[in-house]
mmCIF file of C-alpha atoms in Angstrom:
data_model
loop_
_atom_site.group_PDB
_atom_site.id
_atom_site.type_symbol
_atom_site.label_atom_id
_atom_site.label_comp_id
_atom_site.label_asym_id
_atom_site.label_seq_id
_atom_site.Cartn_x
_atom_site.Cartn_y
_atom_site.Cartn_z
ATOM 1 C CA MET W 21 -115.492 22.337 41.227
ATOM 2 C CA ILE W 22 -115.556 26.131 42.339
ATOM 3 C CA GLN W 23 -112.209 27.340 43.571
ATOM 4 C CA LYS W 24 -110.927 30.515 45.311
ATOM 5 C CA LEU W 25 -106.953 31.814 45.371
ATOM 6 C CA GLN W 26 -105.741 34.953 47.458
ATOM 7 C CA PHE W 27 -103.018 36.636 46.316
ATOM 8 C CA ILE W 28 -101.344 39.785 47.794
ATOM 9 C CA LEU W 29 -99.508 42.477 45.853
ATOM 10 C CA SER W 30 -97.798 45.837 46.575
ATOM 11 C CA GLY W 31 -100.014 48.429 45.772
ATOM 12 C CA SER W 32 -99.780 52.296 45.557
ATOM 13 C CA HIS W 33 -97.392 53.930 48.251
ATOM 14 C CA GLY W 34 -96.350 49.997 49.086
ATOM 15 C CA LYS W 35 -99.396 49.751 50.709
ATOM 16 C CA PRO W 36 -100.851 45.919 50.182
ATOM 17 C CA ILE W 37 -103.422 45.148 47.468
ATOM 18 C CA LEU W 38 -105.502 41.951 48.629
ATOM 19 C CA GLY W 39 -107.331 39.587 46.525
ATOM 20 C CA ASP W 40 -108.532 36.762 45.267
ATOM 21 C CA SER W 41 -110.103 35.109 42.390
ATOM 22 C CA THR W 42 -112.924 32.953 42.253
ATOM 23 C CA PHE W 43 -112.890 29.532 39.020
ATOM 24 C CA ASP W 44 -114.147 26.655 38.436
ATOM 25 C CA ASP W 45 -111.340 24.292 37.963
ATOM 26 C CA LYS W 46 -112.232 22.680 35.053
ATOM 27 C CA ASN W 47 -113.065 25.517 33.294
ATOM 28 C CA THR W 48 -110.454 26.086 30.277
ATOM 29 C CA ASN W 49 -111.952 29.653 28.870
ATOM 30 C CA HIS W 50 -109.424 32.331 29.753
ATOM 31 C CA GLU W 51 -111.510 35.358 30.272
ATOM 32 C CA VAL W 52 -111.100 37.216 33.327
ATOM 33 C CA ILE W 53 -113.759 39.727 34.900
ATOM 34 C CA LEU W 54 -112.035 42.311 37.430
ATOM 35 C CA PHE W 55 -114.248 43.576 39.719
ATOM 36 C CA ILE W 56 -113.258 47.025 41.266
ATOM 37 C CA HIS W 57 -115.143 47.825 44.306
ATOM 38 C CA GLY W 58 -116.453 51.207 45.291
ATOM 39 C CA PHE W 59 -116.121 53.881 47.812
ATOM 40 C CA LYS W 60 -116.705 52.431 51.414
ATOM 41 C CA GLY W 61 -116.305 49.517 49.846
ATOM 42 C CA PHE W 62 -114.387 46.485 49.761
ATOM 43 C CA LYS W 63 -114.164 42.706 47.457
ATOM 44 C CA ASP W 64 -115.790 41.131 50.066
ATOM 45 C CA TRP W 65 -118.453 43.307 51.142
ATOM 46 C CA GLY W 66 -122.469 41.916 51.063
ATOM 47 C CA ALA W 67 -123.116 39.446 48.449
ATOM 48 C CA HIS W 68 -120.147 39.925 46.252
ATOM 49 C CA ASN W 69 -118.378 36.227 46.691
ATOM 50 C CA LEU W 70 -121.854 35.023 45.662
ATOM 51 C CA VAL W 71 -121.524 37.406 42.226
ATOM 52 C CA ALA W 72 -118.158 35.674 42.309
ATOM 53 C CA GLU W 73 -119.091 32.099 42.206
ATOM 54 C CA TYR W 74 -121.760 33.088 39.649
ATOM 55 C CA PHE W 75 -119.221 34.091 37.038
ATOM 56 C CA ALA W 76 -116.910 31.294 38.012
ATOM 57 C CA SER W 77 -119.966 28.904 37.311
ATOM 58 C CA HIS W 78 -120.518 30.348 34.019
ATOM 59 C CA GLY W 79 -117.103 29.748 32.756
ATOM 60 C CA TYR W 80 -115.137 33.488 33.836
ATOM 61 C CA ASN W 81 -111.939 33.619 36.053
ATOM 62 C CA TYR W 82 -113.502 36.175 38.606
ATOM 63 C CA ILE W 83 -110.956 38.715 40.211
ATOM 64 C CA LYS W 84 -111.507 41.180 42.835
ATOM 65 C CA PHE W 85 -109.213 43.271 45.122
ATOM 66 C CA ASN W 86 -109.618 45.391 47.833
ATOM 67 C CA LEU W 87 -107.674 49.100 47.053
ATOM 68 C CA SER W 88 -104.649 49.451 48.729
ATOM 69 C CA HIS W 89 -106.020 53.053 50.749
ATOM 70 C CA GLY W 90 -109.732 51.927 50.944
ATOM 71 C CA GLY W 91 -109.115 51.295 54.581
ATOM 72 C CA THR W 92 -108.935 47.424 55.011
ATOM 73 C CA THR W 93 -106.550 45.500 55.710
ATOM 74 C CA PRO W 94 -104.975 42.078 55.133
ATOM 75 C CA GLN W 95 -105.921 41.217 58.384
ATOM 76 C CA THR W 96 -108.914 42.544 58.578
ATOM 77 C CA PRO W 97 -110.420 42.390 54.792
ATOM 78 C CA GLY W 98 -113.936 42.996 55.473
ATOM 79 C CA GLU W 99 -113.618 45.813 57.498
ATOM 80 C CA VAL W 100 -112.765 49.355 57.076
ATOM 81 C CA THR W 101 -110.299 49.616 59.972
ATOM 82 C CA ASP W 102 -107.753 51.338 58.767
ATOM 83 C CA PHE W 103 -108.668 55.350 59.064
ATOM 84 C CA GLU W 104 -104.981 56.342 58.292
ATOM 85 C CA ALA W 105 -105.117 55.014 55.240
ATOM 86 C CA PHE W 106 -108.485 56.006 53.998
ATOM 87 C CA ALA W 107 -108.066 59.141 55.028
ATOM 88 C CA SER W 108 -105.370 59.888 52.762
ATOM 89 C CA ASN W 109 -106.972 58.157 49.714
ATOM 90 C CA THR W 110 -106.550 59.510 46.639
ATOM 91 C CA ILE W 111 -107.882 58.858 42.911
ATOM 92 C CA SER W 112 -104.198 58.859 41.675
ATOM 93 C CA LYS W 113 -103.633 55.893 43.860
ATOM 94 C CA GLU W 114 -106.972 54.102 43.058
ATOM 95 C CA LEU W 115 -106.424 54.298 39.556
ATOM 96 C CA ALA W 116 -102.386 52.839 40.185
ATOM 97 C CA ASP W 117 -103.812 50.037 41.957
ATOM 98 C CA VAL W 118 -105.737 49.329 38.984
ATOM 99 C CA ASN W 119 -103.008 48.998 37.413
ATOM 100 C CA ILE W 120 -101.124 47.597 38.840
ATOM 101 C CA VAL W 121 -103.688 44.338 39.207
ATOM 102 C CA ILE W 122 -104.019 44.692 35.422
ATOM 103 C CA ASN W 123 -99.950 44.237 34.983
ATOM 104 C CA HIS W 124 -100.566 41.526 37.220
ATOM 105 C CA LEU W 125 -103.157 39.806 35.304
ATOM 106 C CA SER W 126 -101.171 40.358 32.161
ATOM 107 C CA SER W 127 -97.630 39.804 32.674
ATOM 108 C CA THR W 128 -98.468 36.286 35.136
ATOM 109 C CA HIS W 129 -101.510 34.717 33.718
ATOM 110 C CA SER W 130 -102.672 33.242 30.175
ATOM 111 C CA PHE W 131 -106.133 35.310 30.001
ATOM 112 C CA SER W 132 -106.797 36.611 26.766
ATOM 113 C CA LYS W 133 -109.479 38.751 27.423
ATOM 114 C CA ILE W 134 -109.800 41.048 30.640
ATOM 115 C CA ASN W 135 -113.230 42.050 30.881
ATOM 116 C CA LEU W 136 -113.886 45.319 33.685
ATOM 117 C CA ILE W 137 -116.682 45.755 36.088
ATOM 118 C CA GLY W 138 -116.752 48.617 38.227
ATOM 119 C CA HIS W 139 -119.010 49.260 41.085
ATOM 120 C CA SER W 140 -120.231 53.167 42.093
ATOM 121 C CA ARG W 141 -116.519 55.000 42.624
ATOM 122 C CA GLY W 142 -115.120 52.044 40.783
ATOM 123 C CA GLY W 143 -117.406 52.032 38.116
ATOM 124 C CA ALA W 144 -116.001 55.860 37.819
ATOM 125 C CA LEU W 145 -112.394 54.290 37.869
ATOM 126 C CA ALA W 146 -113.298 52.007 35.554
ATOM 127 C CA ILE W 147 -114.136 54.114 32.684
ATOM 128 C CA LEU W 148 -111.040 56.435 33.041
ATOM 129 C CA LYS W 149 -109.270 52.476 32.399
ATOM 130 C CA ALA W 150 -111.150 51.752 29.953
ATOM 131 C CA ALA W 151 -110.752 54.886 27.919
ATOM 132 C CA GLU W 152 -107.734 54.488 27.641
ATOM 133 C CA ASP W 153 -105.830 50.546 28.380
ATOM 134 C CA PRO W 154 -105.972 48.441 25.047
ATOM 135 C CA ARG W 155 -106.170 46.057 27.633
ATOM 136 C CA ILE W 156 -109.729 45.925 28.415
ATOM 137 C CA HIS W 157 -112.033 43.677 26.315
ATOM 138 C CA LYS W 158 -115.241 45.116 27.868
ATOM 139 C CA LEU W 159 -116.579 47.147 30.071
ATOM 140 C CA ILE W 160 -119.438 46.914 32.345
ATOM 141 C CA THR W 161 -120.354 49.831 34.906
ATOM 142 C CA TRP W 162 -122.935 49.004 37.628
ATOM 143 C CA SER W 163 -124.056 51.908 39.481
ATOM 144 C CA ALA W 164 -121.315 54.408 38.340
ATOM 145 C CA ILE W 165 -120.779 57.646 39.402
ATOM 146 C CA GLY W 166 -120.582 60.430 36.826
ATOM 147 C CA ASP W 167 -118.057 62.858 38.850
ATOM 148 C CA PHE W 168 -115.756 61.726 41.754
ATOM 149 C CA SER W 169 -116.649 65.243 43.500
ATOM 150 C CA SER W 170 -119.853 64.201 43.703
ATOM 151 C CA LEU W 171 -118.536 62.345 46.599
ATOM 152 C CA TRP W 172 -118.583 65.575 48.652
ATOM 153 C CA LYS W 173 -120.551 68.534 49.184
ATOM 154 C CA PRO W 174 -119.363 71.834 47.292
ATOM 155 C CA GLU W 175 -120.035 73.987 50.134
ATOM 156 C CA GLN W 176 -117.286 71.282 52.433
ATOM 157 C CA GLU W 177 -114.287 72.480 50.556
ATOM 158 C CA ALA W 178 -113.452 75.634 52.467
ATOM 159 C CA GLU W 179 -113.624 74.312 55.470
ATOM 160 C CA TRP W 180 -111.684 71.028 54.391
ATOM 161 C CA LYS W 181 -108.938 73.930 52.832
ATOM 162 C CA LYS W 182 -108.297 75.424 56.262
ATOM 163 C CA THR W 183 -108.819 72.385 58.537
ATOM 164 C CA GLY W 184 -107.176 69.375 56.184
ATOM 165 C CA GLN W 185 -109.326 66.771 56.977
ATOM 166 C CA ILE W 186 -113.507 66.471 56.246
ATOM 167 C CA HIS W 187 -115.629 63.324 57.601
ATOM 168 C CA VAL W 188 -117.876 60.974 56.015
ATOM 169 C CA ILE W 189 -120.478 59.363 57.643
ATOM 170 C CA ASN W 190 -120.241 55.160 57.716
ATOM 171 C CA ALA W 191 -124.478 54.336 57.198
ATOM 172 C CA ARG W 192 -123.889 50.932 58.808
ATOM 173 C CA THR W 193 -121.263 51.274 61.636
ATOM 174 C CA LYS W 194 -122.041 55.170 62.258
ATOM 175 C CA GLU W 195 -118.332 55.708 61.826
ATOM 176 C CA LYS W 196 -116.745 59.356 61.091
ATOM 177 C CA MET W 197 -114.498 58.476 58.311
ATOM 178 C CA PRO W 198 -112.111 61.124 57.747
ATOM 179 C CA LEU W 199 -110.755 62.316 54.611
ATOM 180 C CA ASN W 200 -107.768 64.264 53.947
ATOM 181 C CA VAL W 201 -107.483 67.337 52.036
ATOM 182 C CA SER W 202 -105.033 65.509 49.420
ATOM 183 C CA LEU W 203 -107.828 63.908 47.900
ATOM 184 C CA LEU W 204 -109.146 67.711 46.926
ATOM 185 C CA GLU W 205 -106.150 68.557 45.776
ATOM 186 C CA ASP W 206 -105.559 65.229 44.006
ATOM 187 C CA PHE W 207 -108.688 65.703 41.921
ATOM 188 C CA LYS W 208 -108.138 69.438 41.466
ATOM 189 C CA ALA W 209 -104.976 68.843 40.323
ATOM 190 C CA HIS W 210 -105.770 66.359 38.188
ATOM 191 C CA LYS W 211 -109.481 67.553 37.216
ATOM 192 C CA ALA W 212 -109.261 67.366 33.295
ATOM 193 C CA ALA W 213 -107.564 63.773 33.529
ATOM 194 C CA TYR W 214 -110.423 62.683 36.108
ATOM 195 C CA ASN W 215 -113.758 63.689 34.013
ATOM 196 C CA VAL W 216 -115.577 60.456 33.525
ATOM 197 C CA VAL W 217 -118.212 62.370 31.241
ATOM 198 C CA ASP W 218 -114.977 62.752 28.772
ATOM 199 C CA ALA W 219 -113.323 59.703 29.509
ATOM 200 C CA ALA W 220 -116.768 58.022 28.750
ATOM 201 C CA LYS W 221 -116.693 59.566 25.369
ATOM 202 C CA ARG W 222 -113.658 57.827 24.525
ATOM 203 C CA VAL W 223 -114.726 54.767 25.641
ATOM 204 C CA LYS W 224 -114.133 52.878 22.068
ATOM 205 C CA ILE W 225 -114.903 48.536 23.386
ATOM 206 C CA PRO W 226 -118.124 47.203 23.703
ATOM 207 C CA TRP W 227 -119.803 48.884 27.149
ATOM 208 C CA LEU W 228 -122.556 47.955 29.592
ATOM 209 C CA ILE W 229 -123.959 51.244 31.923
ATOM 210 C CA LEU W 230 -126.141 49.330 34.209
ATOM 211 C CA HIS W 231 -128.104 51.114 36.631
ATOM 212 C CA GLY W 232 -131.296 51.055 39.782
ATOM 213 C CA ASP W 233 -134.180 53.608 39.186
ATOM 214 C CA GLU W 234 -134.264 53.797 42.854
ATOM 215 C CA ASP W 235 -130.712 54.466 43.654
ATOM 216 C CA ILE W 236 -130.743 57.442 46.027
ATOM 217 C CA ASN W 237 -126.866 57.896 46.281
ATOM 218 C CA VAL W 238 -126.481 57.710 42.438
ATOM 219 C CA PRO W 239 -129.662 58.813 40.559
ATOM 220 C CA PHE W 240 -130.906 56.893 37.462
ATOM 221 C CA SER W 241 -130.091 60.217 35.359
ATOM 222 C CA VAL W 242 -126.472 59.833 35.930
ATOM 223 C CA ALA W 243 -126.706 56.626 33.814
ATOM 224 C CA GLN W 244 -128.843 58.629 31.207
ATOM 225 C CA HIS W 245 -126.236 60.898 30.777
ATOM 226 C CA LEU W 246 -123.199 58.363 30.547
ATOM 227 C CA ALA W 247 -125.055 56.944 27.791
ATOM 228 C CA GLN W 248 -125.585 60.394 26.598
ATOM 229 C CA ALA W 249 -121.625 60.935 26.493
ATOM 230 C CA GLN W 250 -120.841 57.342 24.342
ATOM 231 C CA PRO W 251 -123.744 56.901 22.390
ATOM 232 C CA ASN W 252 -122.577 53.423 21.410
ATOM 233 C CA ALA W 253 -122.633 52.451 25.363
ATOM 234 C CA LYS W 254 -125.573 50.065 26.530
ATOM 235 C CA LEU W 255 -127.949 51.488 28.877
ATOM 236 C CA GLN W 256 -130.044 49.070 30.409
ATOM 237 C CA LYS W 257 -132.382 49.871 33.680
ATOM 238 C CA ILE W 258 -132.420 47.749 36.488
ATOM 239 C CA GLU W 259 -136.205 48.460 37.693
ATOM 240 C CA GLY W 260 -137.038 48.861 41.343
ATOM 241 C CA ALA W 261 -133.413 48.551 42.189
ATOM 242 C CA ASN W 262 -131.481 50.688 44.852
ATOM 243 C CA HIS W 263 -127.211 51.261 44.661
ATOM 244 C CA VAL W 264 -126.580 48.003 45.984
ATOM 245 C CA TYR W 265 -129.413 45.709 43.684
ATOM 246 C CA GLY W 266 -131.074 44.501 47.558
ATOM 247 C CA ALA W 267 -127.740 43.452 48.970
ATOM 248 C CA SER W 268 -126.439 44.637 52.496
ATOM 249 C CA HIS W 269 -123.384 43.963 54.776
ATOM 250 C CA PRO W 270 -123.079 41.626 56.185
ATOM 251 C CA TYR W 271 -125.113 39.328 53.576
ATOM 252 C CA LYS W 272 -125.671 35.964 55.256
ATOM 253 C CA GLU W 273 -128.381 34.427 52.615
ATOM 254 C CA LYS W 274 -127.151 31.718 50.384
ATOM 255 C CA LEU W 275 -129.012 33.267 47.126
ATOM 256 C CA LYS W 276 -128.222 36.990 45.522
ATOM 257 C CA PRO W 277 -131.342 39.116 46.095
ATOM 258 C CA GLN W 278 -133.517 39.415 42.878
ATOM 259 C CA HIS W 279 -132.182 42.652 41.629
ATOM 260 C CA LEU W 280 -128.721 41.523 42.313
ATOM 261 C CA LYS W 281 -129.478 38.025 39.968
ATOM 262 C CA GLU W 282 -130.923 40.513 37.193
ATOM 263 C CA LEU W 283 -127.864 43.174 37.307
ATOM 264 C CA CYS W 284 -125.563 39.453 36.832
ATOM 265 C CA LYS W 285 -127.840 37.950 34.233
ATOM 266 C CA LYS W 286 -128.112 41.398 32.167
ATOM 267 C CA THR W 287 -124.055 41.501 32.929
ATOM 268 C CA LEU W 288 -123.523 37.415 31.608
ATOM 269 C CA ASP W 289 -125.361 38.256 28.783
ATOM 270 C CA PHE W 290 -123.367 41.412 27.655
ATOM 271 C CA LEU W 291 -120.553 39.183 28.286
ATOM 272 C CA LYS W 292 -121.261 36.283 26.242
#
C-alpha cells in the first residue's frame, strides 16, 4: 500500500523545510529518489504527487520538499504566500537546503542509493550537487536551466542594483513576486562555483537529460548544450512537450498527462 509521511527540517537561516516521503510499505528496496522543484514551484505543484505515487509503486522511496525560501510555509505548503522569504532567496540558500535534506537522508535512513531529480532551476541545483557529492548515485534533470542568470533579463540588473528589488510575475495568479538584489549579489559572488555548464563537465555519475522540444521557458537547445558539456550524459527529447510536460496547477485529474507519463517512464527505465 502506498504511504506518505511528512517531515520538517530546519533549513537555511533557520527557515523550515517541509517535505514528504511516498513509498510502498511492502517495499524492501533501499533506493531513494530525491526531487528538487524549480523557481516559483513547490513539492505539491501540479501532478507532483501523482509522480511520487508512480515511482513508489515501482519500488522507490520518493522524497520531495519545499525549499526553505521558496515562499511556501508549513501552513500554506501548496501556495507561495511568504513573499518576504521568496524575495530573500539565493542560490546559496537553496544549495544549503539540498545539502540539509541529503544529510538527513544519509544519517537517519538506511538508503543504499540516492538518485537526484531536478526540474528547471532545481535541475541546475541537482547538477551542481551531483558534480561534487559522492553520495549521489544517479542524476536525472527535467527541463533544466543551463545558467541561473537566465531567470532575469540582463537589462534589469542596473535597476535591481539601484532600487534593491525587481519583480517577476506569477503567470497563474498574476501576482508580482519580489526578488531582492541579494540574489544577484550572491550569484555574482559565486559566479564560477555556480556555473552550471562547468559543473556539467564534472558530473561523473550516470546522468539522464530529459527535455521537451516545445518548451518555451527553457529551449531544447539548453539541454543540447548540457549534453555537449558532458558527453557521457544521455539526452532524450520528449516530442511536443512543454516545460511542465502537460501538467498545470492545480491539477485535478486522476491520471498523469501523456507527456508526463512519458517523462516518468523514461526516468524509470534509466533508473532500472
